mmCIF file of C-alpha atoms in Angstrom:
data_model
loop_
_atom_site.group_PDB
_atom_site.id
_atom_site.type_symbol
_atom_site.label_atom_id
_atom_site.label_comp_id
_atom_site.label_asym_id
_atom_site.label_seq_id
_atom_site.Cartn_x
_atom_site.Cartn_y
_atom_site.Cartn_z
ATOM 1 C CA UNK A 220 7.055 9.176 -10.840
ATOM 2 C CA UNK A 221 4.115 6.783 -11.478
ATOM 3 C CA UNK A 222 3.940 3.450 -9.913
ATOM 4 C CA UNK A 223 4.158 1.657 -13.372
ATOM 5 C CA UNK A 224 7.030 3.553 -14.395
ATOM 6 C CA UNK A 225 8.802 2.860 -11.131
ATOM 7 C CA UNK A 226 7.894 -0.754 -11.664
ATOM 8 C CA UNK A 227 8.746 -0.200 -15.458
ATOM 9 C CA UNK A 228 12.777 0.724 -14.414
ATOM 10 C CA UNK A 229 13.048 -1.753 -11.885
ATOM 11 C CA UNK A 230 14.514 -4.977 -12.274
ATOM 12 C CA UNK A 231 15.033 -6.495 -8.227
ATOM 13 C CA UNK A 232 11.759 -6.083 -6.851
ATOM 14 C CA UNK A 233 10.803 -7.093 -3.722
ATOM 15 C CA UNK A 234 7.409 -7.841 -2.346
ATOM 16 C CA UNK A 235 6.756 -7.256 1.233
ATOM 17 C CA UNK A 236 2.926 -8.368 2.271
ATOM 18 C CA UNK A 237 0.674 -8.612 5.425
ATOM 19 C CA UNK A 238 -2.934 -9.694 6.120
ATOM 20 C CA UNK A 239 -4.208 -7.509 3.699
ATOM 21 C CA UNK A 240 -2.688 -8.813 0.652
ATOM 22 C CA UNK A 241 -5.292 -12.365 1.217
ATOM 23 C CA UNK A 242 -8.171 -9.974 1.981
ATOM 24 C CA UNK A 243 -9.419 -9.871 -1.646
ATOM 25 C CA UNK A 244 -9.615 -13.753 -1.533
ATOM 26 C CA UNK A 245 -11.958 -14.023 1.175
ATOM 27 C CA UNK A 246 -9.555 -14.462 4.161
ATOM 28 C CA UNK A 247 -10.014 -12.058 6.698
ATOM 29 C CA UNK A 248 -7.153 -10.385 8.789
ATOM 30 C CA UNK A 249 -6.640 -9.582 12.012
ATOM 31 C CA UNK A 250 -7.294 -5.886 13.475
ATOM 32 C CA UNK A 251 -10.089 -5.014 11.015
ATOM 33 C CA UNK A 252 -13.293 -4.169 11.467
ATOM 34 C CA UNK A 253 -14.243 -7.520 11.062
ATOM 35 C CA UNK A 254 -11.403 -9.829 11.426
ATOM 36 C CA UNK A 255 -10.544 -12.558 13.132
ATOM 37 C CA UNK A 256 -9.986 -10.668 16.225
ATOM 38 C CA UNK A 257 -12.946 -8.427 15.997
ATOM 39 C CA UNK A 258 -16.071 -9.394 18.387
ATOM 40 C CA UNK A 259 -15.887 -10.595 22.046
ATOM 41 C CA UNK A 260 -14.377 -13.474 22.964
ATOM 42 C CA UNK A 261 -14.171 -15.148 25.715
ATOM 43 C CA UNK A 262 -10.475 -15.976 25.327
ATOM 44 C CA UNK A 263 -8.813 -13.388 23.819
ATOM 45 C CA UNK A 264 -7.461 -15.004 20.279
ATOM 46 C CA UNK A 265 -3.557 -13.594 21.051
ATOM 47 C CA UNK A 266 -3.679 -16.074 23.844
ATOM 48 C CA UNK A 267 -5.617 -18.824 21.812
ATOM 49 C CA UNK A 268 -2.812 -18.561 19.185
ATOM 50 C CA UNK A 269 0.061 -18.925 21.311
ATOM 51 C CA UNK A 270 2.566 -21.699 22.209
ATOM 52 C CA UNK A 271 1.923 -21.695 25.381
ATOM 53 C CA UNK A 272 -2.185 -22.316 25.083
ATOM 54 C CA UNK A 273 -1.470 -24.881 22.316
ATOM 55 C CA UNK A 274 0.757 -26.872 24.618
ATOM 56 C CA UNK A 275 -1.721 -26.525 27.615
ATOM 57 C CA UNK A 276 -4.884 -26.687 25.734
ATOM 58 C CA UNK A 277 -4.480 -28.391 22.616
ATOM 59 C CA UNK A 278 -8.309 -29.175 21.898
ATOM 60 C CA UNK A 279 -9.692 -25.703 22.620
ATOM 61 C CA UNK A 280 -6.563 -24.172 20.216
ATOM 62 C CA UNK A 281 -7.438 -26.394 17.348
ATOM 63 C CA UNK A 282 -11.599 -25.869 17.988
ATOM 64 C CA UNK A 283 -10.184 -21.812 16.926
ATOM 65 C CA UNK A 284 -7.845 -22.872 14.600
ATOM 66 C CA UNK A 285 -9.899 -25.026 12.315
ATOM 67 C CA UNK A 286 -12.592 -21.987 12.458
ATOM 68 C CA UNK A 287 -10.899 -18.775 11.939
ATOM 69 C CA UNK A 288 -7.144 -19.810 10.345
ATOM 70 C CA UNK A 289 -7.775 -22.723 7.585
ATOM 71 C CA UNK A 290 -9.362 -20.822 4.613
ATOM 72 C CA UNK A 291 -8.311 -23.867 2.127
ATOM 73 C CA UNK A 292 -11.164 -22.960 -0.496
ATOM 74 C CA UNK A 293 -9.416 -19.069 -1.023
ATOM 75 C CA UNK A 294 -8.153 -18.821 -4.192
ATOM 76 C CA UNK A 295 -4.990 -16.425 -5.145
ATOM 77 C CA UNK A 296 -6.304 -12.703 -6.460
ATOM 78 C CA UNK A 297 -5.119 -10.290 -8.891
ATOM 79 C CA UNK A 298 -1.839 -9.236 -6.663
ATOM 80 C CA UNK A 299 -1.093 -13.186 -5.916
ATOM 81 C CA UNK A 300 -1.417 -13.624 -9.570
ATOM 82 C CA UNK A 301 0.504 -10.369 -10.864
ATOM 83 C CA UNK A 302 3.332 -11.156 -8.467
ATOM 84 C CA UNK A 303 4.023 -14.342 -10.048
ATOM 85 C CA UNK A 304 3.678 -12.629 -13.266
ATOM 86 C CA UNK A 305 6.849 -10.144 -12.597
ATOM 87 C CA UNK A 306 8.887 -13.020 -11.239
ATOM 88 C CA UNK A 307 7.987 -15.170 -14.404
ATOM 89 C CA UNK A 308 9.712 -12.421 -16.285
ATOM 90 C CA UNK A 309 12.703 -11.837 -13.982
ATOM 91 C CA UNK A 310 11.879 -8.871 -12.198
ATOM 92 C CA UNK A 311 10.857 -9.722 -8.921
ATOM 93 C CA UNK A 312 13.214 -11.416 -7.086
ATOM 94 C CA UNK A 313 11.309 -12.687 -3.949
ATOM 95 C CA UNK A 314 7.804 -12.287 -1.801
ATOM 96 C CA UNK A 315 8.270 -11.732 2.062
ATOM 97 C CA UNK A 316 5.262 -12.936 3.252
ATOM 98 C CA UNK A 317 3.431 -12.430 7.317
ATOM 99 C CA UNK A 318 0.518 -14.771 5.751
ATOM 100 C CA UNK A 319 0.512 -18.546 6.216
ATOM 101 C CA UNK A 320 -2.367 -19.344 3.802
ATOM 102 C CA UNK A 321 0.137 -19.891 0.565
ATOM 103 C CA UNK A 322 -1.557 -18.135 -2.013
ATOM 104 C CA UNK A 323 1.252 -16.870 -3.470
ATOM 105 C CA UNK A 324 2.707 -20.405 -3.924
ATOM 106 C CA UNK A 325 -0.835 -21.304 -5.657
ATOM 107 C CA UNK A 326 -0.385 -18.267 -7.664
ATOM 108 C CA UNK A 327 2.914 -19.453 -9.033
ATOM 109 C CA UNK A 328 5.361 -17.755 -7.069
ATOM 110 C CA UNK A 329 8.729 -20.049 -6.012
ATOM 111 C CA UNK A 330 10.396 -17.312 -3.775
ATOM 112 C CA UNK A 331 8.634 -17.105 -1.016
ATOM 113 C CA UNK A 332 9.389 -16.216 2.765
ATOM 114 C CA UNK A 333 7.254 -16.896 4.822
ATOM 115 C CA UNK A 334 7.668 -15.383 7.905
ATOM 116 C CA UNK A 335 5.296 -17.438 9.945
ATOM 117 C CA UNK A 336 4.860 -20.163 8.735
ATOM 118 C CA UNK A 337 2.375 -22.301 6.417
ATOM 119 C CA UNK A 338 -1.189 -23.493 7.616
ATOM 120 C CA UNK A 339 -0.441 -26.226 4.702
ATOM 121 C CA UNK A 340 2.519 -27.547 6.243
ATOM 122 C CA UNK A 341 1.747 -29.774 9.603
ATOM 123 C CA UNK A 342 3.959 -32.309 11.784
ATOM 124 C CA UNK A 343 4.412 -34.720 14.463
ATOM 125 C CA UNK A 344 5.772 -33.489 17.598
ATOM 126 C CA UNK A 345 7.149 -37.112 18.248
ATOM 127 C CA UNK A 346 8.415 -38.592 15.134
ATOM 128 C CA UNK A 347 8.305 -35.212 12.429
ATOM 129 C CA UNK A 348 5.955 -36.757 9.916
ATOM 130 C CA UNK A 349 4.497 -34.515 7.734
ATOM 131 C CA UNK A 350 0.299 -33.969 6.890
ATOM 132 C CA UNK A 351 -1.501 -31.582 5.242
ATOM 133 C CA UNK A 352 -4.114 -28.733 5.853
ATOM 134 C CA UNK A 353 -7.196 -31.164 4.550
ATOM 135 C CA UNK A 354 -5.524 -33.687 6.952
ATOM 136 C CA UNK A 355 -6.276 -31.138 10.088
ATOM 137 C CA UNK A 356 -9.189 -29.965 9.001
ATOM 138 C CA UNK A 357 -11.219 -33.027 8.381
ATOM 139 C CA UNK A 358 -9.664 -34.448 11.883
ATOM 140 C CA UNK A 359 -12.015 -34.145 15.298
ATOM 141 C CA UNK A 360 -10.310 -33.199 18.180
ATOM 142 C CA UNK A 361 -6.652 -32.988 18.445
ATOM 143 C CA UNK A 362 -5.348 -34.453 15.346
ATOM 144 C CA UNK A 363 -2.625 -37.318 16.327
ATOM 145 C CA UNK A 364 -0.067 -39.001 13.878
ATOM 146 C CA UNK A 365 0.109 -42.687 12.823
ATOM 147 C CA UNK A 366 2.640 -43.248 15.770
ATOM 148 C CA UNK A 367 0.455 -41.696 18.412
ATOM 149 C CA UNK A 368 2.099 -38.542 18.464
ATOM 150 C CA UNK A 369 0.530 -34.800 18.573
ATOM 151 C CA UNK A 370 0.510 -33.026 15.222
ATOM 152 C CA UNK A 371 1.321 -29.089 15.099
ATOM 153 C CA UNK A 372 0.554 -26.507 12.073
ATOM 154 C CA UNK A 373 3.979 -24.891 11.093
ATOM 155 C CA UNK A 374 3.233 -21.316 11.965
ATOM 156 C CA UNK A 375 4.734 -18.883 14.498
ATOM 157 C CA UNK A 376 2.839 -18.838 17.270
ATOM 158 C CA UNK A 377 3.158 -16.205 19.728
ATOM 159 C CA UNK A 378 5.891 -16.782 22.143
ATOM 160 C CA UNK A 379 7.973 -19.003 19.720
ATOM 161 C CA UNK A 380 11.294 -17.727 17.398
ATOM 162 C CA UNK A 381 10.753 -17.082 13.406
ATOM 163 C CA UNK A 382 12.857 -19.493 11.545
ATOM 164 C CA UNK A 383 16.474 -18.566 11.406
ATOM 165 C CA UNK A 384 16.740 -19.584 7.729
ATOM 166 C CA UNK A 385 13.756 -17.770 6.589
ATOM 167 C CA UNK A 386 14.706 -14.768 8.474
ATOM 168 C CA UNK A 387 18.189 -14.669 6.537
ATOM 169 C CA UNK A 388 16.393 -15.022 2.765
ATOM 170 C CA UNK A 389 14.138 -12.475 3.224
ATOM 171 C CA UNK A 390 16.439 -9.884 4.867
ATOM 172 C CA UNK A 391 18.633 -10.803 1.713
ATOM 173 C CA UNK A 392 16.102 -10.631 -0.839
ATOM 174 C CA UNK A 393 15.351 -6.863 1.160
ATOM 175 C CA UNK A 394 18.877 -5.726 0.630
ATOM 176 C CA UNK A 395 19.591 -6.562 -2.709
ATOM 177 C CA UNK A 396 16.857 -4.613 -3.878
ATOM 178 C CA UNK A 397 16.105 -1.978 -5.988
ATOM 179 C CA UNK A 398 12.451 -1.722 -5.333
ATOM 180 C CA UNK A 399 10.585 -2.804 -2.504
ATOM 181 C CA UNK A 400 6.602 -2.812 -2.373
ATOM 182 C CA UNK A 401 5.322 -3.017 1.108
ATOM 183 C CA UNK A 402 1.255 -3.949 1.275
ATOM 184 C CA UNK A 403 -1.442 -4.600 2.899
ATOM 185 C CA UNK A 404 -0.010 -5.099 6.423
ATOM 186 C CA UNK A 405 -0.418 -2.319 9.222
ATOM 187 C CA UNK A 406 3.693 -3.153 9.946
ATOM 188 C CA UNK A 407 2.685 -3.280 14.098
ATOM 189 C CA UNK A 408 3.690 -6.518 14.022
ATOM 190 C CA UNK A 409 7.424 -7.127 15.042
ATOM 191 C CA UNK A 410 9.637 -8.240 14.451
ATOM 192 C CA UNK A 411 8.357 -8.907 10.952
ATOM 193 C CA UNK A 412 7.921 -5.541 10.000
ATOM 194 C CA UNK A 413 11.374 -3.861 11.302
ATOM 195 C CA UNK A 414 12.274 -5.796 8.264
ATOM 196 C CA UNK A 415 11.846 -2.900 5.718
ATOM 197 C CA UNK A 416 14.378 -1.212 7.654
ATOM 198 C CA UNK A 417 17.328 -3.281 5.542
ATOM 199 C CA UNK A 418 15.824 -1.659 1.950
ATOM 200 C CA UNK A 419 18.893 0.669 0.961
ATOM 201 C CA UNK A 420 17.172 0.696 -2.482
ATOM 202 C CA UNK A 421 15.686 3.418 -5.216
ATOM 203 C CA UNK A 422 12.249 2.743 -4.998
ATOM 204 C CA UNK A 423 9.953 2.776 -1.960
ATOM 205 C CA UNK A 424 6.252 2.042 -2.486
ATOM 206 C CA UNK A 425 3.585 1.309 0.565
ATOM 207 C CA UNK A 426 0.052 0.038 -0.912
ATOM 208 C CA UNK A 427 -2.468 0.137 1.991
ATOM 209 C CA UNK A 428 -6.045 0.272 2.928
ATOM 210 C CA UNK A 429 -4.947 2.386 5.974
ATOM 211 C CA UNK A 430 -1.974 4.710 6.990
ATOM 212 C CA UNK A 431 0.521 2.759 8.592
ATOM 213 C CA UNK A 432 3.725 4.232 10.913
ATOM 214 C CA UNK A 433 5.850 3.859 7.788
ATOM 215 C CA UNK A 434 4.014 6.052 5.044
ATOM 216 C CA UNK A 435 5.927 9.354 5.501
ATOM 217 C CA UNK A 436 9.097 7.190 4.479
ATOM 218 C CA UNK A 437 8.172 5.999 1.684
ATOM 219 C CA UNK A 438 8.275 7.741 -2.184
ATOM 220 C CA UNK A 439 4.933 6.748 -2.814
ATOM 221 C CA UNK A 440 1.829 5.455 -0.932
ATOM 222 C CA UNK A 441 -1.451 4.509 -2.304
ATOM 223 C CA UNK A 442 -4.412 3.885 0.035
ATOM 224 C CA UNK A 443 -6.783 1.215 -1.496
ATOM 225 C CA UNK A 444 -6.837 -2.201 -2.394
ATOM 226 C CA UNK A 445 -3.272 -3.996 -3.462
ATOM 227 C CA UNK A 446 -5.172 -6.199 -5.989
ATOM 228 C CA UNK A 447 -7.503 -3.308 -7.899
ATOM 229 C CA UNK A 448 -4.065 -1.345 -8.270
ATOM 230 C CA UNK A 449 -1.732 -3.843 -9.329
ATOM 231 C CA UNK A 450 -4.615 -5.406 -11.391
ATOM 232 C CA UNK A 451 -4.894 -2.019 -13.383
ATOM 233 C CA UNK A 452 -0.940 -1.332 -14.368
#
């Protein structure tokens, strides 16, 4: 069975997307070639982007983060916008998401997990007020709240919990569906990818650049780029 025609008979689709899925608008992932933690660094970025170096070194975490994780002038690609497309028409029932740039919300899709957070959503350690992305970007140093206070992007760093609440939607979403579509994500990251596990569904399908631990499991897999072959169907 084709892709289109398992897409075609499917009516609770699920979308299950990594790194890879924001490569085709300019953002680069992680374990590539060349992404973000390709090179040499002096500091490995796993440690920059953790809780405990943002606590401890708040200035040198931001110097990375306003370099290599705020891509604000991407703009959503051909699987962003196709996504939106099959939830406009009731087919697709919700996007579980590792990325934290929100393309898929500037694509047009409402049901959205994201697993780690959102670059665009930023608050006060002291007193919760919320800024945006421009707000941290265009800010020198450690940006700092009307009341004094530290601000903090809302994204999973390493060493801190994913959200209970999002957690629960998205292994939901997973379960009810007929037809999940896991891609662009090398699913080594965990616990976000032992999420496929809950799919009890028909319809397996793993869209990837490169094999990933899961391919053998699935009823179809199709190396190459998510938004050339979802752009084509």
């Amino acid at each position: 069975m084709t892709l289109k025609e398992m897409i075609g008979e499917s009516n609770r689709i699920v979308f299950f997307g990594g790194a890879g899925v924001s490569t085709e608008s300019g953002i680069p992932d992680f374990r590539s070639a060349d992404g973000i933690y390709s090179g040499k660094h002096t500091i490995p970025p796993e440690v920059i982007l953790s809780a405990d170096f943002f606590y401890s070194r708040t200035e040198e975490f931001y110097q990375f983060y306003r370099e290599k994780m705020l891509c604000l002038s991407a703009k959503p690609n051909a699987a962003h916008s196709k996504l939106a497309e099959w939830e406009k028409a009731g087919k697709l029932i919700g996007v579980v998401t590792q990325n934290i740039d929100g393309l898929h919300q500037s694509a047009g899709s409402q049901k959205v997990f994201e697993l780690h957070g959102s670059v665009h959503r930023n608050y006060c350690l002291r007193c919760k007020k919320q800024y945006s992305a421009e707000f941290i970007l265009n800010s020198d140093g450690v940006p700092r709240c009307t009341c004094g206070g530290i601000i903090k992007p809302d994204v999973v760093l390493y060493g801190e919990p994913l959200d209970g609440d999002t957690i629960e939607g998205a292994v939901n979403a997973i379960q009810s569906a007929d037809m999940l579509l896991i891609a662009g994500t090398s699913l080594s990251v965990y616990p976000a990818a032992g999420f496929v596990r809950y799919f009890k569904g028909k319809h397996s399908v793993l869209i990837n650049r490169d094999e990933t631990p899961y391919d053998h499991e699935c009823e179809l897999v199709v190396h190459g780029k998510l938004g050339e072959v979802l752009g084509n169907l």
